[in-house]
Amino acid sequence: MTEQGSLIEIVKEFIESGKAELPVFSTSAMRVQQELIKAEPNLQVVEKIISCDQSLSTQVLKIANSSFYKGLVEVATIKAAIIRLGMQEIGRVALLAASKNQFRSSNPTLNRLMKKLWQHSVGVALGAYWLAKRCKFEHLAGHAFFAGLLHDVGKLFVIVVLDQLKKQNKDLYITEALILEAIGSLHTEQGYFLMKRWNMPEQYCVVARDHHLVDFDPKDMVLVLTRMADMVCGKIGIAAHDAPQDLTPETTLEATLLNLTEVDLAELEIMLEDTAVLAG
Ligand SMILES: [Fe+2]
Ligand SMILES: [Fe+2]
């Protein structure tokens, strides 16, 4: 067995043994999402969910005041942030903020990978949302955002498991290359498993499972939007690995299905490059 094979096996066995502690999904974030996909979301409900969660409101204000969103005056309250950004936007910021809290580790290598992964998840969420609007799938924009944010949750899960394994066995041999191999080969299957355990709607579980599948369902537009945003993020280096991938998103089936031109994709790249500031 190769070292890569063995690390993958160790992770799989640990998850299958039931001993792995699963990451938890923020209930506040779930409630915000449920409100946001309603035809007429209620401002007070969103404000209350965020304000009642201390760490969430701190993060929301941090992101709302980041250079990506920043206006002339710094906002100090959730209400002011809602007025500044609008409720739909603040709802999305709340989802980003809630997810950010999960991407932390005391192990420096894992922590660095988690940060990059969070930046990638934000990029894909905002990218899928932008594409939905651009491609006249406005009604799917909220779903595309959420699906994009969670599409690689299996990677987070595998990193969390590695973190637990490393704490149990300090001699466990893990290098960044081995970690990337493990998350690369396990994350779709484990992401699907985790999303199911979180009782997420099937639509999002499918995205976690099928976003790299060659033979994917071309009628599942949320999946197509997420795949497209994922590819563009990979191309410009907003990915779990450092080097930008050599990709031509404009020639893919996804681009054809979405009727995207090269100009659309160039605009998307510019928008995505700005999202990097959110990761700070
Ligand atoms: Fe992925
Ligand atoms: Fe991805």
GROMACS .gro file of C-alpha atoms and ligand atoms in nm:
model
  282
    1MET     CA    1   0.000   0.000   0.000
    2THR     CA    2   0.131   0.347  -0.080
    3GLU     CA    3   0.155   0.616   0.187
    4GLN     CA    4  -0.122   0.808   0.011
    5GLY     CA    5  -0.339   0.499  -0.001
    6SER     CA    6  -0.281   0.433   0.363
    7LEU     CA    7  -0.375   0.782   0.479
    8ILE     CA    8  -0.695   0.765   0.272
    9GLU     CA    9  -0.771   0.424   0.425
   10ILE     CA   10  -0.703   0.551   0.777
   11VAL     CA   11  -0.944   0.844   0.727
   12LYS     CA   12  -1.212   0.620   0.576
   13GLU     CA   13  -1.185   0.360   0.848
   14PHE     CA   14  -1.199   0.625   1.120
   15ILE     CA   15  -1.519   0.774   0.972
   16GLU     CA   16  -1.676   0.432   0.918
   17SER     CA   17  -1.593   0.325   1.275
   18GLY     CA   18  -1.828   0.602   1.396
   19LYS     CA   19  -1.552   0.741   1.620
   20ALA     CA   20  -1.500   1.056   1.415
   21GLU     CA   21  -1.663   1.364   1.556
   22LEU     CA   22  -1.873   1.521   1.281
   23PRO     CA   23  -1.858   1.896   1.223
   24VAL     CA   24  -2.184   2.064   1.324
   25PHE     CA   25  -2.375   2.300   1.102
   26SER     CA   26  -2.470   2.632   1.257
   27THR     CA   27  -2.841   2.632   1.340
   28SER     CA   28  -2.845   3.012   1.304
   29ALA     CA   29  -2.711   2.979   0.949
   30MET     CA   30  -2.973   2.718   0.866
   31ARG     CA   31  -3.250   2.942   0.997
   32VAL     CA   32  -3.116   3.237   0.796
   33GLN     CA   33  -3.112   3.020   0.482
   34GLN     CA   34  -3.471   2.905   0.542
   35GLU     CA   35  -3.580   3.267   0.571
   36LEU     CA   36  -3.385   3.379   0.264
   37ILE     CA   37  -3.537   3.129   0.022
   38LYS     CA   38  -3.889   3.247   0.110
   39ALA     CA   39  -4.064   3.464  -0.149
   40GLU     CA   40  -4.075   3.749   0.100
   41PRO     CA   41  -3.813   3.710   0.371
   42ASN     CA   42  -3.877   3.893   0.695
   43LEU     CA   43  -3.618   4.154   0.793
   44GLN     CA   44  -3.690   4.133   1.166
   45VAL     CA   45  -3.649   3.755   1.167
   46VAL     CA   46  -3.308   3.775   1.000
   47GLU     CA   47  -3.198   4.057   1.230
   48LYS     CA   48  -3.307   3.860   1.536
   49ILE     CA   49  -3.133   3.538   1.435
   50ILE     CA   50  -2.805   3.722   1.377
   51SER     CA   51  -2.828   3.947   1.683
   52CYS     CA   52  -2.902   3.654   1.917
   53ASP     CA   53  -2.583   3.476   1.812
   54GLN     CA   54  -2.288   3.667   1.958
   55SER     CA   55  -2.007   3.516   1.749
   56LEU     CA   56  -2.223   3.534   1.438
   57SER     CA   57  -2.301   3.903   1.478
   58THR     CA   58  -1.934   3.982   1.538
   59GLN     CA   59  -1.838   3.802   1.217
   60VAL     CA   60  -2.124   3.960   1.020
   61LEU     CA   61  -2.007   4.310   1.118
   62LYS     CA   62  -1.649   4.218   1.033
   63ILE     CA   63  -1.746   4.101   0.685
   64ALA     CA   64  -1.993   4.387   0.629
   65ASN     CA   65  -1.708   4.628   0.707
   66SER     CA   66  -1.451   4.444   0.494
   67SER     CA   67  -1.323   4.619   0.184
   68PHE     CA   68  -1.546   4.400  -0.035
   69TYR     CA   69  -1.861   4.556   0.113
   70LYS     CA   70  -1.736   4.868   0.282
   71GLY     CA   71  -1.918   5.195   0.237
   72LEU     CA   72  -1.807   5.532   0.364
   73VAL     CA   73  -1.901   5.482   0.726
   74GLU     CA   74  -1.829   5.176   0.936
   75VAL     CA   75  -2.143   4.997   1.052
   76ALA     CA   76  -2.161   4.907   1.420
   77THR     CA   77  -2.496   4.729   1.450
   78ILE     CA   78  -2.669   4.449   1.265
   79LYS     CA   79  -2.956   4.683   1.186
   80ALA     CA   80  -2.717   4.936   1.029
   81ALA     CA   81  -2.553   4.653   0.834
   82ILE     CA   82  -2.894   4.544   0.703
   83ILE     CA   83  -2.975   4.898   0.596
   84ARG     CA   84  -2.634   4.929   0.426
   85LEU     CA   85  -2.633   4.599   0.242
   86GLY     CA   86  -2.998   4.507   0.217
   87MET     CA   87  -3.152   4.204   0.379
   88GLN     CA   88  -3.078   3.948   0.110
   89GLU     CA   89  -2.713   4.049   0.109
   90ILE     CA   90  -2.688   4.049   0.488
   91GLY     CA   91  -2.845   3.704   0.491
   92ARG     CA   92  -2.574   3.580   0.261
   93VAL     CA   93  -2.308   3.753   0.472
   94ALA     CA   94  -2.454   3.573   0.776
   95LEU     CA   95  -2.418   3.238   0.597
   96LEU     CA   96  -2.057   3.318   0.511
   97ALA     CA   97  -1.988   3.431   0.867
   98ALA     CA   98  -2.147   3.123   1.024
   99SER     CA   99  -1.952   2.892   0.797
  100LYS     CA  100  -1.625   3.072   0.871
  101ASN     CA  101  -1.643   2.970   1.236
  102GLN     CA  102  -1.608   2.605   1.133
  103PHE     CA  103  -1.289   2.651   0.936
  104ARG     CA  104  -1.035   2.654   1.221
  105SER     CA  105  -0.766   2.423   1.348
  106SER     CA  106  -0.482   2.449   1.600
  107ASN     CA  107  -0.260   2.256   1.358
  108PRO     CA  108  -0.092   2.524   1.140
  109THR     CA  109  -0.093   2.319   0.817
  110LEU     CA  110  -0.457   2.220   0.855
  111ASN     CA  111  -0.551   2.572   0.958
  112ARG     CA  112  -0.387   2.716   0.646
  113LEU     CA  113  -0.572   2.466   0.427
  114MET     CA  114  -0.899   2.545   0.602
  115LYS     CA  115  -0.853   2.917   0.538
  116LYS     CA  116  -0.795   2.852   0.170
  117LEU     CA  117  -1.092   2.620   0.162
  118TRP     CA  118  -1.315   2.882   0.319
  119GLN     CA  119  -1.196   3.139   0.066
  120HIS     CA  120  -1.274   2.889  -0.211
  121SER     CA  121  -1.620   2.817  -0.067
  122VAL     CA  122  -1.697   3.189  -0.051
  123GLY     CA  123  -1.574   3.233  -0.408
  124VAL     CA  124  -1.792   2.951  -0.539
  125ALA     CA  125  -2.095   3.072  -0.339
  126LEU     CA  126  -2.068   3.428  -0.471
  127GLY     CA  127  -1.977   3.301  -0.818
  128ALA     CA  128  -2.275   3.065  -0.842
  129TYR     CA  129  -2.502   3.343  -0.716
  130TRP     CA  130  -2.363   3.590  -0.970
  131LEU     CA  131  -2.400   3.336  -1.252
  132ALA     CA  132  -2.760   3.256  -1.156
  133LYS     CA  133  -2.846   3.624  -1.189
  134ARG     CA  134  -2.649   3.671  -1.510
  135CYS     CA  135  -2.798   3.361  -1.673
  136LYS     CA  136  -3.161   3.445  -1.589
  137PHE     CA  137  -3.193   3.184  -1.318
  138GLU     CA  138  -3.269   3.452  -1.063
  139HIS     CA  139  -3.513   3.224  -0.879
  140LEU     CA  140  -3.225   2.983  -0.816
  141ALA     CA  141  -2.974   3.244  -0.696
  142GLY     CA  142  -3.029   3.182  -0.323
  143HIS     CA  143  -3.004   2.807  -0.371
  144ALA     CA  144  -2.694   2.843  -0.589
  145PHE     CA  145  -2.527   3.053  -0.320
  146PHE     CA  146  -2.594   2.796  -0.049
  147ALA     CA  147  -2.499   2.500  -0.270
  148GLY     CA  148  -2.176   2.678  -0.366
  149LEU     CA  149  -2.088   2.753  -0.006
  150LEU     CA  150  -2.129   2.388   0.092
  151HIS     CA  151  -2.020   2.205  -0.224
  152ASP     CA  152  -1.677   2.117  -0.079
  153VAL     CA  153  -1.795   2.057   0.277
  154GLY     CA  154  -1.653   1.706   0.241
  155LYS     CA  155  -1.306   1.865   0.229
  156LEU     CA  156  -1.374   2.042   0.557
  157PHE     CA  157  -1.495   1.712   0.700
  158VAL     CA  158  -1.182   1.522   0.593
  159ILE     CA  159  -0.957   1.797   0.734
  160VAL     CA  160  -1.150   1.788   1.063
  161VAL     CA  161  -1.105   1.410   1.074
  162LEU     CA  162  -0.731   1.444   1.005
  163ASP     CA  163  -0.714   1.698   1.286
  164GLN     CA  164  -0.872   1.446   1.523
  165LEU     CA  165  -0.644   1.165   1.405
  166LYS     CA  166  -0.334   1.380   1.445
  167LYS     CA  167  -0.435   1.470   1.801
  168GLN     CA  168  -0.476   1.100   1.884
  169ASN     CA  169  -0.152   0.997   1.716
  170LYS     CA  170   0.118   1.262   1.703
  171ASP     CA  171   0.335   1.033   1.487
  172LEU     CA  172   0.079   1.010   1.208
  173TYR     CA  173   0.264   1.101   0.891
  174ILE     CA  174   0.078   1.376   0.710
  175THR     CA  175   0.219   1.620   0.463
  176GLU     CA  176   0.028   1.883   0.271
  177ALA     CA  177   0.050   1.669  -0.044
  178LEU     CA  178  -0.096   1.368   0.136
  179ILE     CA  179  -0.375   1.579   0.284
  180LEU     CA  180  -0.462   1.716  -0.061
  181GLU     CA  181  -0.468   1.362  -0.200
  182ALA     CA  182  -0.697   1.248   0.079
  183ILE     CA  183  -0.940   1.539   0.049
  184GLY     CA  184  -0.933   1.512  -0.330
  185SER     CA  185  -1.037   1.150  -0.337
  186LEU     CA  186  -1.275   1.142  -0.039
  187HIS     CA  187  -1.453   1.475  -0.031
  188THR     CA  188  -1.749   1.414  -0.265
  189GLU     CA  189  -1.854   1.087  -0.103
  190GLN     CA  190  -1.791   1.214   0.251
  191GLY     CA  191  -1.951   1.551   0.174
  192TYR     CA  192  -2.268   1.374   0.064
  193PHE     CA  193  -2.263   1.161   0.379
  194LEU     CA  194  -2.219   1.467   0.602
  195MET     CA  195  -2.490   1.670   0.426
  196LYS     CA  196  -2.728   1.377   0.472
  197ARG     CA  197  -2.639   1.359   0.839
  198TRP     CA  198  -2.716   1.732   0.862
  199ASN     CA  199  -3.057   1.663   0.706
  200MET     CA  200  -2.990   1.910   0.427
  201PRO     CA  201  -3.238   1.916   0.137
  202GLU     CA  202  -3.143   1.658  -0.129
  203GLN     CA  203  -3.068   1.933  -0.384
  204TYR     CA  204  -2.763   2.046  -0.184
  205CYS     CA  205  -2.652   1.691  -0.097
  206VAL     CA  206  -2.642   1.613  -0.470
  207VAL     CA  207  -2.415   1.912  -0.537
  208ALA     CA  208  -2.172   1.793  -0.268
  209ARG     CA  209  -2.172   1.448  -0.432
  210ASP     CA  210  -2.180   1.528  -0.806
  211HIS     CA  211  -1.982   1.849  -0.853
  212HIS     CA  212  -1.688   1.661  -1.008
  213LEU     CA  213  -1.887   1.384  -1.175
  214VAL     CA  214  -1.817   1.352  -1.548
  215ASP     CA  215  -2.163   1.217  -1.623
  216PHE     CA  216  -2.366   1.477  -1.429
  217ASP     CA  217  -2.730   1.577  -1.465
  218PRO     CA  218  -2.736   1.871  -1.712
  219LYS     CA  219  -3.090   1.965  -1.605
  220ASP     CA  220  -2.987   2.029  -1.246
  221MET     CA  221  -2.916   2.399  -1.286
  222VAL     CA  222  -2.802   2.455  -0.928
  223LEU     CA  223  -2.541   2.185  -0.987
  224VAL     CA  224  -2.442   2.337  -1.323
  225LEU     CA  225  -2.407   2.687  -1.171
  226THR     CA  226  -2.193   2.552  -0.886
  227ARG     CA  227  -1.970   2.351  -1.122
  228MET     CA  228  -1.916   2.657  -1.340
  229ALA     CA  229  -1.824   2.879  -1.044
  230ASP     CA  230  -1.598   2.604  -0.907
  231MET     CA  231  -1.411   2.583  -1.236
  232VAL     CA  232  -1.359   2.958  -1.263
  233CYS     CA  233  -1.235   2.972  -0.902
  234GLY     CA  234  -0.992   2.688  -0.982
  235LYS     CA  235  -0.871   2.870  -1.290
  236ILE     CA  236  -0.783   3.187  -1.102
  237GLY     CA  237  -0.629   3.007  -0.805
  238ILE     CA  238  -0.910   3.045  -0.549
  239ALA     CA  239  -0.877   2.680  -0.458
  240ALA     CA  240  -0.760   2.447  -0.183
  241HIS     CA  241  -0.431   2.405  -0.369
  242ASP     CA  242  -0.196   2.687  -0.456
  243ALA     CA  243  -0.141   2.675  -0.829
  244PRO     CA  244  -0.415   2.800  -1.060
  245GLN     CA  245  -0.543   2.517  -1.279
  246ASP     CA  246  -0.499   2.515  -1.651
  247LEU     CA  247  -0.862   2.535  -1.750
  248THR     CA  248  -1.070   2.686  -2.026
  249PRO     CA  249  -1.412   2.725  -1.861
  250GLU     CA  250  -1.560   2.884  -2.175
  251THR     CA  251  -1.530   2.556  -2.369
  252THR     CA  252  -1.709   2.338  -2.114
  253LEU     CA  253  -2.054   2.183  -2.129
  254GLU     CA  254  -2.151   2.394  -1.827
  255ALA     CA  255  -2.074   2.717  -2.017
  256THR     CA  256  -2.285   2.595  -2.309
  257LEU     CA  257  -2.573   2.496  -2.080
  258LEU     CA  258  -2.563   2.842  -1.922
  259ASN     CA  259  -2.516   3.024  -2.253
  260LEU     CA  260  -2.209   3.203  -2.122
  261THR     CA  261  -1.984   3.416  -2.337
  262GLU     CA  262  -1.615   3.482  -2.279
  263VAL     CA  263  -1.706   3.835  -2.171
  264ASP     CA  264  -1.941   3.698  -1.901
  265LEU     CA  265  -1.666   3.472  -1.772
  266ALA     CA  266  -1.407   3.750  -1.773
  267GLU     CA  267  -1.645   3.963  -1.567
  268LEU     CA  268  -1.699   3.676  -1.328
  269GLU     CA  269  -1.323   3.640  -1.282
  270ILE     CA  270  -1.290   4.007  -1.190
  271MET     CA  271  -1.574   3.982  -0.938
  272LEU     CA  272  -1.421   3.667  -0.786
  273GLU     CA  273  -1.075   3.815  -0.751
  274ASP     CA  274  -1.231   4.076  -0.523
  275THR     CA  275  -1.379   3.811  -0.295
  276ALA     CA  276  -1.030   3.711  -0.179
  277VAL     CA  277  -1.040   4.002   0.065
  278LEU     CA  278  -1.318   3.828   0.258
  279ALA     CA  279  -1.080   3.558   0.373
  280GLY     CA  280  -0.869   3.792   0.584
  281FE      FE  281  -1.475   1.964  -0.492
  282FE      FE  282  -1.460   2.323  -0.513
   0.00000   0.00000   0.00000
